[in-house]
mmCIF file of C-alpha atoms in Angstrom:
data_model
loop_
_atom_site.group_PDB
_atom_site.id
_atom_site.type_symbol
_atom_site.label_atom_id
_atom_site.label_comp_id
_atom_site.label_asym_id
_atom_site.label_seq_id
_atom_site.Cartn_x
_atom_site.Cartn_y
_atom_site.Cartn_z
ATOM 1 C CA UNK E 901 -81.244 21.731 139.374
ATOM 2 C CA UNK E 902 -84.448 21.272 141.347
ATOM 3 C CA UNK E 903 -85.580 17.649 141.663
ATOM 4 C CA UNK E 904 -89.268 17.321 140.939
ATOM 5 C CA UNK E 905 -91.391 15.351 143.376
ATOM 6 C CA UNK E 906 -93.010 12.340 141.726
ATOM 7 C CA UNK E 907 -96.728 12.273 142.505
ATOM 8 C CA UNK E 908 -97.913 8.668 142.757
ATOM 9 C CA UNK E 909 -101.572 7.667 142.927
ATOM 10 C CA UNK E 910 -102.334 4.164 144.209
ATOM 11 C CA UNK E 911 -105.551 2.174 144.375
ATOM 12 C CA UNK E 912 -104.871 -0.862 146.592
ATOM 13 C CA UNK E 913 -108.050 -2.239 148.131
ATOM 14 C CA UNK E 914 -106.983 -5.719 149.215
ATOM 15 C CA UNK E 915 -104.999 -6.396 152.375
ATOM 16 C CA UNK E 916 -102.516 -8.557 150.433
ATOM 17 C CA UNK E 917 -102.045 -5.786 147.840
ATOM 18 C CA UNK E 918 -101.100 -3.389 150.615
ATOM 19 C CA UNK E 919 -98.426 -5.726 151.914
ATOM 20 C CA UNK E 920 -96.893 -5.733 148.437
ATOM 21 C CA UNK E 921 -97.305 -1.963 148.155
ATOM 22 C CA UNK E 922 -95.397 -1.624 151.433
ATOM 23 C CA UNK E 923 -92.497 -3.632 149.944
ATOM 24 C CA UNK E 924 -92.456 -1.397 146.864
ATOM 25 C CA UNK E 925 -92.495 1.816 148.907
ATOM 26 C CA UNK E 926 -89.624 0.518 151.021
ATOM 27 C CA UNK E 927 -87.463 0.013 147.915
ATOM 28 C CA UNK E 928 -88.439 3.417 146.476
ATOM 29 C CA UNK E 929 -87.265 5.053 149.691
ATOM 30 C CA UNK E 930 -84.002 3.101 149.592
ATOM 31 C CA UNK E 931 -83.440 4.434 146.077
ATOM 32 C CA UNK E 932 -84.033 7.948 147.477
ATOM 33 C CA UNK E 933 -86.773 8.708 144.984
ATOM 34 C CA UNK E 934 -88.603 11.879 145.973
ATOM 35 C CA UNK E 935 -92.320 11.040 145.836
ATOM 36 C CA UNK E 936 -95.731 11.600 147.375
ATOM 37 C CA UNK E 937 -98.466 8.977 147.689
ATOM 38 C CA UNK E 938 -102.195 9.537 147.306
ATOM 39 C CA UNK E 939 -105.221 7.338 146.698
ATOM 40 C CA UNK E 940 -106.686 4.494 148.706
ATOM 41 C CA UNK E 941 -104.587 2.062 150.755
ATOM 42 C CA UNK E 942 -104.547 0.789 154.321
ATOM 43 C CA UNK E 943 -102.754 1.685 157.538
ATOM 44 C CA UNK E 944 -99.595 -0.231 156.580
ATOM 45 C CA UNK E 945 -98.567 2.926 154.734
ATOM 46 C CA UNK E 946 -98.211 4.939 157.952
ATOM 47 C CA UNK E 947 -96.417 7.899 156.394
ATOM 48 C CA UNK E 948 -99.305 8.567 154.018
ATOM 49 C CA UNK E 949 -102.998 9.289 154.399
ATOM 50 C CA UNK E 950 -105.564 7.316 152.425
ATOM 51 C CA UNK E 951 -108.602 9.085 150.992
ATOM 52 C CA UNK E 952 -110.830 6.206 152.136
ATOM 53 C CA UNK E 953 -110.506 3.235 154.451
ATOM 54 C CA UNK E 954 -109.946 -0.011 152.555
ATOM 55 C CA UNK E 955 -112.382 -1.795 154.860
ATOM 56 C CA UNK E 956 -115.161 0.031 152.996
ATOM 57 C CA UNK E 957 -114.348 -2.071 149.932
ATOM 58 C CA UNK E 958 -114.086 -5.510 151.519
ATOM 59 C CA UNK E 959 -117.035 -7.606 150.451
ATOM 60 C CA UNK E 960 -117.408 -11.242 149.524
ATOM 61 C CA UNK E 961 -119.288 -12.450 146.476
ATOM 62 C CA UNK E 962 -121.460 -11.125 143.670
ATOM 63 C CA UNK E 963 -124.562 -10.488 145.777
ATOM 64 C CA UNK E 964 -122.720 -8.518 148.463
ATOM 65 C CA UNK E 965 -120.992 -6.315 145.882
ATOM 66 C CA UNK E 966 -124.247 -5.267 144.222
ATOM 67 C CA UNK E 967 -125.486 -3.704 147.453
ATOM 68 C CA UNK E 968 -122.560 -1.280 147.552
ATOM 69 C CA UNK E 969 -122.647 0.011 143.963
ATOM 70 C CA UNK E 970 -124.103 3.489 144.761
ATOM 71 C CA UNK E 971 -121.384 4.098 147.341
ATOM 72 C CA UNK E 972 -118.685 2.952 144.915
ATOM 73 C CA UNK E 973 -119.764 5.446 142.260
ATOM 74 C CA UNK E 974 -119.380 8.335 144.715
ATOM 75 C CA UNK E 975 -115.949 7.150 145.812
ATOM 76 C CA UNK E 976 -114.843 6.646 142.212
ATOM 77 C CA UNK E 977 -115.541 10.289 141.379
ATOM 78 C CA UNK E 978 -113.204 11.474 144.150
ATOM 79 C CA UNK E 979 -110.463 9.028 143.168
ATOM 80 C CA UNK E 980 -110.596 10.051 139.512
ATOM 81 C CA UNK E 981 -110.013 13.678 140.404
ATOM 82 C CA UNK E 982 -107.011 12.812 142.579
ATOM 83 C CA UNK E 983 -105.539 10.460 139.974
ATOM 84 C CA UNK E 984 -105.638 13.184 137.300
ATOM 85 C CA UNK E 985 -103.439 15.353 139.511
ATOM 86 C CA UNK E 986 -100.667 12.728 139.731
ATOM 87 C CA UNK E 987 -97.775 11.668 137.476
ATOM 88 C CA UNK E 988 -98.197 7.910 137.887
ATOM 89 C CA UNK E 989 -101.304 5.918 138.797
ATOM 90 C CA UNK E 990 -100.759 2.358 140.037
ATOM 91 C CA UNK E 991 -103.763 0.048 140.248
ATOM 92 C CA UNK E 992 -103.398 -3.169 142.222
ATOM 93 C CA UNK E 993 -105.684 -6.198 141.913
ATOM 94 C CA UNK E 994 -109.457 -5.553 142.527
ATOM 95 C CA UNK E 995 -110.285 -5.504 138.809
ATOM 96 C CA UNK E 996 -114.053 -5.047 139.241
ATOM 97 C CA UNK E 997 -113.388 -1.653 140.782
ATOM 98 C CA UNK E 998 -110.125 -0.696 139.108
ATOM 99 C CA UNK E 999 -110.867 -1.377 135.432
ATOM 100 C CA UNK E 1000 -113.904 0.958 135.244
ATOM 101 C CA UNK E 1001 -111.850 3.546 137.133
ATOM 102 C CA UNK E 1002 -108.996 3.276 134.611
ATOM 103 C CA UNK E 1003 -111.416 3.434 131.678
ATOM 104 C CA UNK E 1004 -112.737 6.755 132.953
ATOM 105 C CA UNK E 1005 -109.224 7.992 133.626
ATOM 106 C CA UNK E 1006 -108.093 6.978 130.128
ATOM 107 C CA UNK E 1007 -110.737 9.257 128.578
ATOM 108 C CA UNK E 1008 -109.493 12.301 130.498
ATOM 109 C CA UNK E 1009 -107.663 15.106 128.718
ATOM 110 C CA UNK E 1010 -105.121 15.117 131.532
ATOM 111 C CA UNK E 1011 -104.179 11.664 132.728
ATOM 112 C CA UNK E 1012 -101.247 10.109 134.573
ATOM 113 C CA UNK E 1013 -98.989 7.299 133.373
ATOM 114 C CA UNK E 1014 -101.220 4.291 134.075
ATOM 115 C CA UNK E 1015 -99.777 1.076 135.507
ATOM 116 C CA UNK E 1016 -101.640 -2.097 136.488
ATOM 117 C CA UNK E 1017 -99.740 -4.168 139.050
ATOM 118 C CA UNK E 1018 -101.160 -7.555 140.152
ATOM 119 C CA UNK E 1019 -103.286 -8.147 137.074
ATOM 120 C CA UNK E 1020 -106.788 -9.613 136.873
ATOM 121 C CA UNK E 1021 -106.858 -13.349 136.245
ATOM 122 C CA UNK E 1022 -107.718 -13.207 132.541
ATOM 123 C CA UNK E 1023 -106.296 -16.719 132.184
ATOM 124 C CA UNK E 1024 -109.122 -17.991 134.398
ATOM 125 C CA UNK E 1025 -112.149 -15.964 133.331
ATOM 126 C CA UNK E 1026 -113.241 -12.810 131.504
ATOM 127 C CA UNK E 1027 -110.386 -13.088 129.015
ATOM 128 C CA UNK E 1028 -111.712 -10.036 127.141
ATOM 129 C CA UNK E 1029 -110.224 -7.853 129.886
ATOM 130 C CA UNK E 1030 -106.763 -8.474 128.436
ATOM 131 C CA UNK E 1031 -107.557 -6.406 125.322
ATOM 132 C CA UNK E 1032 -109.136 -3.669 127.426
ATOM 133 C CA UNK E 1033 -106.097 -3.343 129.681
ATOM 134 C CA UNK E 1034 -103.702 -3.436 126.726
ATOM 135 C CA UNK E 1035 -105.502 -0.390 125.333
ATOM 136 C CA UNK E 1036 -105.963 1.727 128.464
ATOM 137 C CA UNK E 1037 -102.758 1.019 130.442
ATOM 138 C CA UNK E 1038 -99.278 2.331 129.719
ATOM 139 C CA UNK E 1039 -97.686 -0.649 131.464
ATOM 140 C CA UNK E 1040 -98.861 -4.002 132.824
ATOM 141 C CA UNK E 1041 -96.816 -5.668 135.556
ATOM 142 C CA UNK E 1042 -97.464 -9.401 135.708
ATOM 143 C CA UNK E 1043 -96.731 -11.414 138.833
ATOM 144 C CA UNK E 1044 -97.231 -14.846 137.251
ATOM 145 C CA UNK E 1045 -94.742 -16.226 134.709
ATOM 146 C CA UNK E 1046 -97.447 -17.550 132.401
ATOM 147 C CA UNK E 1047 -99.912 -14.640 132.298
ATOM 148 C CA UNK E 1048 -98.036 -12.488 129.758
ATOM 149 C CA UNK E 1049 -99.020 -14.995 127.053
ATOM 150 C CA UNK E 1050 -102.703 -14.173 127.594
ATOM 151 C CA UNK E 1051 -102.349 -10.537 126.511
ATOM 152 C CA UNK E 1052 -102.244 -9.218 122.918
ATOM 153 C CA UNK E 1053 -98.889 -8.418 121.306
ATOM 154 C CA UNK E 1054 -99.420 -4.670 121.624
ATOM 155 C CA UNK E 1055 -99.718 -4.913 125.417
ATOM 156 C CA UNK E 1056 -96.736 -3.423 127.254
ATOM 157 C CA UNK E 1057 -96.573 -6.271 129.738
ATOM 158 C CA UNK E 1058 -93.670 -7.820 131.627
ATOM 159 C CA UNK E 1059 -93.230 -10.390 134.370
ATOM 160 C CA UNK E 1060 -91.777 -8.529 137.351
ATOM 161 C CA UNK E 1061 -91.619 -11.448 139.792
ATOM 162 C CA UNK E 1062 -94.000 -12.575 142.501
ATOM 163 C CA UNK E 1063 -94.470 -10.105 145.397
ATOM 164 C CA UNK E 1064 -94.792 -12.824 148.025
ATOM 165 C CA UNK E 1065 -91.124 -13.615 147.518
ATOM 166 C CA UNK E 1066 -90.368 -10.108 148.818
ATOM 167 C CA UNK E 1067 -92.186 -10.616 152.094
ATOM 168 C CA UNK E 1068 -91.936 -14.255 153.141
ATOM 169 C CA UNK E 1069 -89.314 -15.060 155.791
ATOM 170 C CA UNK E 1070 -87.778 -18.110 154.153
ATOM 171 C CA UNK E 1071 -85.542 -18.857 157.104
ATOM 172 C CA UNK E 1072 -88.519 -20.630 158.668
ATOM 173 C CA UNK E 1073 -88.259 -24.404 158.672
ATOM 174 C CA UNK E 1074 -91.423 -26.429 158.999
ATOM 175 C CA UNK E 1075 -91.331 -28.535 162.157
ATOM 176 C CA UNK E 1076 -93.595 -31.573 161.962
ATOM 177 C CA UNK E 1077 -93.345 -32.342 165.659
ATOM 178 C CA UNK E 1078 -94.409 -29.086 167.309
ATOM 179 C CA UNK E 1079 -98.045 -30.177 167.774
ATOM 180 C CA UNK E 1080 -99.096 -26.636 166.794
ATOM 181 C CA UNK E 1081 -101.694 -26.424 164.021
ATOM 182 C CA UNK E 1082 -102.790 -23.163 162.400
ATOM 183 C CA UNK E 1083 -106.339 -22.264 161.426
ATOM 184 C CA UNK E 1084 -106.780 -19.387 158.969
ATOM 185 C CA UNK E 1085 -110.479 -18.886 158.151
ATOM 186 C CA UNK E 1086 -109.931 -15.883 155.866
ATOM 187 C CA UNK E 1087 -109.931 -12.101 156.041
ATOM 188 C CA UNK E 1088 -113.544 -11.419 155.082
ATOM 189 C CA UNK E 1089 -116.334 -11.680 157.626
ATOM 190 C CA UNK E 1090 -118.421 -13.968 155.403
ATOM 191 C CA UNK E 1091 -115.501 -16.384 154.992
ATOM 192 C CA UNK E 1092 -114.871 -16.479 158.729
ATOM 193 C CA UNK E 1093 -118.491 -17.118 159.618
ATOM 194 C CA UNK E 1094 -118.666 -19.935 157.050
ATOM 195 C CA UNK E 1095 -115.527 -21.776 158.173
ATOM 196 C CA UNK E 1096 -114.973 -21.040 161.850
ATOM 197 C CA UNK E 1097 -117.760 -23.289 163.229
ATOM 198 C CA UNK E 1098 -116.173 -26.264 161.451
ATOM 199 C CA UNK E 1099 -112.668 -25.232 162.487
ATOM 200 C CA UNK E 1100 -113.782 -25.067 166.129
ATOM 201 C CA UNK E 1101 -114.947 -28.684 166.037
ATOM 202 C CA UNK E 1102 -111.739 -29.820 164.346
ATOM 203 C CA UNK E 1103 -109.646 -27.907 166.903
ATOM 204 C CA UNK E 1104 -111.509 -29.541 169.792
ATOM 205 C CA UNK E 1105 -110.900 -33.021 168.368
ATOM 206 C CA UNK E 1106 -107.221 -32.305 167.715
ATOM 207 C CA UNK E 1107 -106.853 -31.051 171.271
ATOM 208 C CA UNK E 1108 -107.713 -34.561 172.470
ATOM 209 C CA UNK E 1109 -104.759 -35.774 170.396
ATOM 210 C CA UNK E 1110 -102.402 -33.374 172.199
ATOM 211 C CA UNK E 1111 -102.417 -30.848 169.382
ATOM 212 C CA UNK E 1112 -102.653 -27.109 170.028
ATOM 213 C CA UNK E 1113 -104.846 -25.004 167.735
ATOM 214 C CA UNK E 1114 -103.693 -21.519 166.727
ATOM 215 C CA UNK E 1115 -106.223 -19.107 165.224
ATOM 216 C CA UNK E 1116 -104.505 -16.555 162.998
ATOM 217 C CA UNK E 1117 -106.403 -13.273 162.803
ATOM 218 C CA UNK E 1118 -105.738 -10.621 160.118
ATOM 219 C CA UNK E 1119 -103.813 -7.610 161.393
ATOM 220 C CA UNK E 1120 -106.420 -5.166 160.150
ATOM 221 C CA UNK E 1121 -109.006 -6.603 162.559
ATOM 222 C CA UNK E 1122 -109.267 -4.687 165.806
ATOM 223 C CA UNK E 1123 -109.324 -6.674 169.032
ATOM 224 C CA UNK E 1124 -112.753 -5.309 169.919
ATOM 225 C CA UNK E 1125 -114.088 -6.941 166.734
ATOM 226 C CA UNK E 1126 -113.129 -10.408 167.928
ATOM 227 C CA UNK E 1127 -116.279 -11.336 169.815
ATOM 228 C CA UNK E 1128 -118.597 -9.919 167.148
ATOM 229 C CA UNK E 1129 -116.893 -11.672 164.250
ATOM 230 C CA UNK E 1130 -115.373 -14.792 165.796
ATOM 231 C CA UNK E 1131 -117.547 -15.460 168.828
ATOM 232 C CA UNK E 1132 -116.141 -17.821 171.445
ATOM 233 C CA UNK E 1133 -112.613 -18.884 170.476
ATOM 234 C CA UNK E 1134 -111.524 -20.577 173.692
ATOM 235 C CA UNK E 1135 -110.363 -23.644 171.735
ATOM 236 C CA UNK E 1136 -107.580 -21.584 170.180
ATOM 237 C CA UNK E 1137 -104.445 -19.690 170.998
ATOM 238 C CA UNK E 1138 -104.540 -16.393 169.071
ATOM 239 C CA UNK E 1139 -102.073 -14.617 166.795
ATOM 240 C CA UNK E 1140 -102.474 -11.293 164.981
ATOM 241 C CA UNK E 1141 -99.195 -11.785 163.089
ATOM 242 C CA UNK E 1142 -99.433 -14.320 160.270
ATOM 243 C CA UNK E 1143 -95.752 -15.097 159.810
ATOM 244 C CA UNK E 1144 -94.882 -15.052 163.494
ATOM 245 C CA UNK E 1145 -97.874 -17.275 164.182
ATOM 246 C CA UNK E 1146 -96.902 -19.750 161.473
ATOM 247 C CA UNK E 1147 -93.270 -19.919 162.619
ATOM 248 C CA UNK E 1148 -93.682 -23.083 164.692
ATOM 249 C CA UNK E 1149 -96.703 -24.673 163.017
ATOM 250 C CA UNK E 1150 -96.553 -28.197 161.665
ATOM 251 C CA UNK E 1151 -99.758 -27.912 159.597
ATOM 252 C CA UNK E 1152 -102.327 -25.313 158.492
ATOM 253 C CA UNK E 1153 -106.038 -25.365 157.635
ATOM 254 C CA UNK E 1154 -106.435 -22.338 155.353
ATOM 255 C CA UNK E 1155 -109.258 -20.568 153.556
ATOM 256 C CA UNK E 1156 -108.728 -20.214 149.815
ATOM 257 C CA UNK E 1157 -106.803 -17.094 148.870
ATOM 258 C CA UNK E 1158 -103.309 -15.655 149.013
ATOM 259 C CA UNK E 1159 -102.800 -17.324 152.395
ATOM 260 C CA UNK E 1160 -102.677 -20.791 150.796
ATOM 261 C CA UNK E 1161 -99.809 -19.678 148.574
ATOM 262 C CA UNK E 1162 -98.048 -18.099 151.563
ATOM 263 C CA UNK E 1163 -98.176 -21.255 153.669
ATOM 264 C CA UNK E 1164 -97.095 -23.391 150.714
ATOM 265 C CA UNK E 1165 -94.074 -21.210 149.915
ATOM 266 C CA UNK E 1166 -93.157 -21.149 153.597
ATOM 267 C CA UNK E 1167 -93.091 -24.938 153.512
ATOM 268 C CA UNK E 1168 -96.015 -25.503 155.869
ATOM 269 C CA UNK E 1169 -98.209 -28.461 154.842
ATOM 270 C CA UNK E 1170 -101.611 -27.001 154.040
ATOM 271 C CA UNK E 1171 -105.200 -28.075 153.549
ATOM 272 C CA UNK E 1172 -107.296 -25.608 151.553
ATOM 273 C CA UNK E 1173 -110.833 -25.217 152.902
ATOM 274 C CA UNK E 1174 -113.450 -23.064 151.201
ATOM 275 C CA UNK E 1175 -117.159 -22.509 151.636
ATOM 276 C CA UNK E 1176 -119.190 -19.677 150.094
ATOM 277 C CA UNK E 1177 -122.835 -18.890 149.475
ATOM 278 C CA UNK E 1178 -124.222 -21.505 147.104
ATOM 279 C CA UNK E 1179 -125.240 -18.932 144.488
ATOM 280 C CA UNK E 1180 -121.796 -17.295 144.532
ATOM 281 C CA UNK E 1181 -120.025 -20.633 144.196
ATOM 282 C CA UNK E 1182 -122.256 -21.810 141.343
ATOM 283 C CA UNK E 1183 -121.804 -18.535 139.473
ATOM 284 C CA UNK E 1184 -118.042 -18.666 139.910
ATOM 285 C CA UNK E 1185 -117.889 -22.299 138.826
ATOM 286 C CA UNK E 1186 -119.832 -21.517 135.650
ATOM 287 C CA UNK E 1187 -117.554 -18.599 134.788
ATOM 288 C CA UNK E 1188 -114.099 -19.755 135.891
ATOM 289 C CA UNK E 1189 -112.449 -22.441 133.782
ATOM 290 C CA UNK E 1190 -109.996 -23.906 136.271
ATOM 291 C CA UNK E 1191 -109.483 -27.311 137.811
ATOM 292 C CA UNK E 1192 -108.388 -25.873 141.166
ATOM 293 C CA UNK E 1193 -108.989 -22.769 143.263
ATOM 294 C CA UNK E 1194 -105.754 -22.791 145.300
ATOM 295 C CA UNK E 1195 -103.057 -20.552 143.822
ATOM 296 C CA UNK E 1196 -100.247 -23.046 144.405
ATOM 297 C CA UNK E 1197 -102.224 -25.747 142.586
ATOM 298 C CA UNK E 1198 -103.138 -23.388 139.734
ATOM 299 C CA UNK E 1199 -99.573 -22.149 139.241
ATOM 300 C CA UNK E 1200 -98.072 -25.626 139.120
ATOM 301 C CA UNK E 1201 -100.724 -26.881 136.732
ATOM 302 C CA UNK E 1202 -99.858 -24.057 134.327
ATOM 303 C CA UNK E 1203 -96.156 -24.798 134.750
ATOM 304 C CA UNK E 1204 -96.547 -28.474 133.905
ATOM 305 C CA UNK E 1205 -99.002 -27.780 131.085
ATOM 306 C CA UNK E 1206 -96.571 -25.473 129.289
ATOM 307 C CA UNK E 1207 -93.450 -27.514 130.109
ATOM 308 C CA UNK E 1208 -94.508 -31.140 130.676
ATOM 309 C CA UNK E 1209 -90.921 -32.402 130.318
ATOM 310 C CA UNK E 1210 -89.869 -30.460 133.412
ATOM 311 C CA UNK E 1211 -91.255 -33.017 135.818
ATOM 312 C CA UNK E 1212 -92.485 -36.586 135.305
ATOM 313 C CA UNK E 1213 -95.113 -36.140 138.046
ATOM 314 C CA UNK E 1214 -97.307 -33.927 135.862
ATOM 315 C CA UNK E 1215 -100.461 -35.669 137.070
ATOM 316 C CA UNK E 1216 -99.379 -35.796 140.700
ATOM 317 C CA UNK E 1217 -101.854 -33.105 141.723
ATOM 318 C CA UNK E 1218 -102.788 -31.200 143.721
ATOM 319 C CA UNK E 1219 -99.869 -30.051 145.857
ATOM 320 C CA UNK E 1220 -102.409 -29.138 148.555
ATOM 321 C CA UNK E 1221 -105.793 -30.897 148.857
ATOM 322 C CA UNK E 1222 -108.893 -28.735 148.379
ATOM 323 C CA UNK E 1223 -112.021 -29.278 150.466
ATOM 324 C CA UNK E 1224 -114.945 -27.282 149.093
ATOM 325 C CA UNK E 1225 -118.553 -26.389 149.895
ATOM 326 C CA UNK E 1226 -120.655 -29.315 151.182
ATOM 327 C CA UNK E 1227 -117.498 -31.335 151.863
ATOM 328 C CA UNK E 1228 -116.381 -28.833 154.500
ATOM 329 C CA UNK E 1229 -117.148 -31.122 157.428
ATOM 330 C CA UNK E 1230 -115.006 -31.940 160.462
ATOM 331 C CA UNK E 1231 -114.561 -35.648 159.708
ATOM 332 C CA UNK E 1232 -113.484 -34.940 156.106
ATOM 333 C CA UNK E 1233 -110.946 -32.322 157.185
ATOM 334 C CA UNK E 1234 -109.512 -34.693 159.782
ATOM 335 C CA UNK E 1235 -109.289 -37.537 157.261
ATOM 336 C CA UNK E 1236 -107.349 -35.323 154.823
ATOM 337 C CA UNK E 1237 -105.051 -34.172 157.619
ATOM 338 C CA UNK E 1238 -104.298 -37.758 158.652
ATOM 339 C CA UNK E 1239 -103.573 -38.858 155.078
ATOM 340 C CA UNK E 1240 -101.596 -35.809 153.951
ATOM 341 C CA UNK E 1241 -98.789 -36.596 151.467
ATOM 342 C CA UNK E 1242 -95.835 -34.722 152.961
ATOM 343 C CA UNK E 1243 -93.258 -36.019 150.492
ATOM 344 C CA UNK E 1244 -95.239 -34.775 147.489
ATOM 345 C CA UNK E 1245 -95.884 -31.430 149.158
ATOM 346 C CA UNK E 1246 -92.235 -30.622 149.873
ATOM 347 C CA UNK E 1247 -91.105 -31.815 146.444
ATOM 348 C CA UNK E 1248 -93.652 -29.706 144.553
ATOM 349 C CA UNK E 1249 -93.043 -26.705 146.813
ATOM 350 C CA UNK E 1250 -89.450 -26.545 145.551
ATOM 351 C CA UNK E 1251 -90.665 -26.676 141.944
ATOM 352 C CA UNK E 1252 -93.029 -23.782 142.668
ATOM 353 C CA UNK E 1253 -90.224 -21.698 144.187
ATOM 354 C CA UNK E 1254 -88.042 -22.183 141.120
ATOM 355 C CA UNK E 1255 -90.941 -21.328 138.807
ATOM 356 C CA UNK E 1256 -91.708 -17.972 140.455
ATOM 357 C CA UNK E 1257 -87.959 -17.137 140.569
ATOM 358 C CA UNK E 1258 -87.866 -13.820 142.441
ATOM 359 C CA UNK E 1259 -89.808 -11.056 144.147
ATOM 360 C CA UNK E 1260 -91.286 -8.078 142.315
ATOM 361 C CA UNK E 1261 -90.598 -4.979 144.452
ATOM 362 C CA UNK E 1262 -87.079 -4.322 143.141
ATOM 363 C CA UNK E 1263 -88.103 -4.644 139.485
ATOM 364 C CA UNK E 1264 -91.153 -2.408 139.971
ATOM 365 C CA UNK E 1265 -89.083 0.215 141.782
ATOM 366 C CA UNK E 1266 -86.560 0.250 138.930
ATOM 367 C CA UNK E 1267 -89.348 0.921 136.440
ATOM 368 C CA UNK E 1268 -90.648 3.816 138.539
ATOM 369 C CA UNK E 1269 -87.112 5.148 138.934
ATOM 370 C CA UNK E 1270 -86.661 5.064 135.149
ATOM 371 C CA UNK E 1271 -89.926 6.960 134.705
ATOM 372 C CA UNK E 1272 -88.874 9.588 137.240
ATOM 373 C CA UNK E 1273 -85.497 10.134 135.556
ATOM 374 C CA UNK E 1274 -86.422 9.887 131.888
ATOM 375 C CA UNK E 1275 -90.116 10.509 131.328
ATOM 376 C CA UNK E 1276 -91.119 12.966 134.025
ATOM 377 C CA UNK E 1277 -90.928 16.509 132.684
#
């Protein structure tokens, strides 16, 4: 009997999404599932060719996104056509782009089995998206234990685990006496330009205290982009590999984002630092109903809110301090670094690990394997 090749369409625009996609593809190959991959993803997926470069989608903020709308509409048309030709379509994160794409796909006479993996944060803002996704998606794969409760009963949603637990090298042990301090100013150009000038001053001051500053640069940045984006970085040693760079760090100054959750789960004491355009920050603050912006802080707050008996230190927040906007100044960052509560950090980090339980790649691969064996005709 001839084994049919499973045609998978993927829309993964974020760098972090592509790391998780890589983990999923690795498991699919181990299971010897015969499949092809089309759509948009980055160079991590070396055996497959993306229709567009993901760097074309990387913008920061509401204002920046508006400028690129005409280009997005043209790209969307191409992606819709490709998705219709596939058996499964997996959409990862990037809800502003992906939800309209799925809505158009849902209306098609011929459509694939639609899966949303790494769901939009309906628990934080735009809760109406939960009903939309429940209607237009065949399956929803949640990566946060609490988010399933925010979707209607008819939603075919399940918690598959958190994808970071597939990729983090947990053999690393934080060493508080290495004198190596990491600086991670983000993966978007606007983030880097907002934070790096402050990080440079902090690095210079720490150098006088016999500390070495390590600047961690996203892998997708080319070396020739360094001078244009980062300028003079002589205060820093450089690393293009996040996990290898963090291996011997005793502390990390990190831009808000997935990176703060990575450093926390790795057990590296972290200070979250974030600065955006004033209009973007004010808009986000008015729309998002959260007390924190760091993922580790958000996750633990939800955990304690739903199960307050689990830990008597329910109000002992945050696990990592957050320095935002006008407070992003060298002397404030240094003060937070000097007064960091290491005992609280390591204690809450273990709670977070237990809460997230396991990675997601294996569970997602099993679902795709089931589809290939039982639903694919």
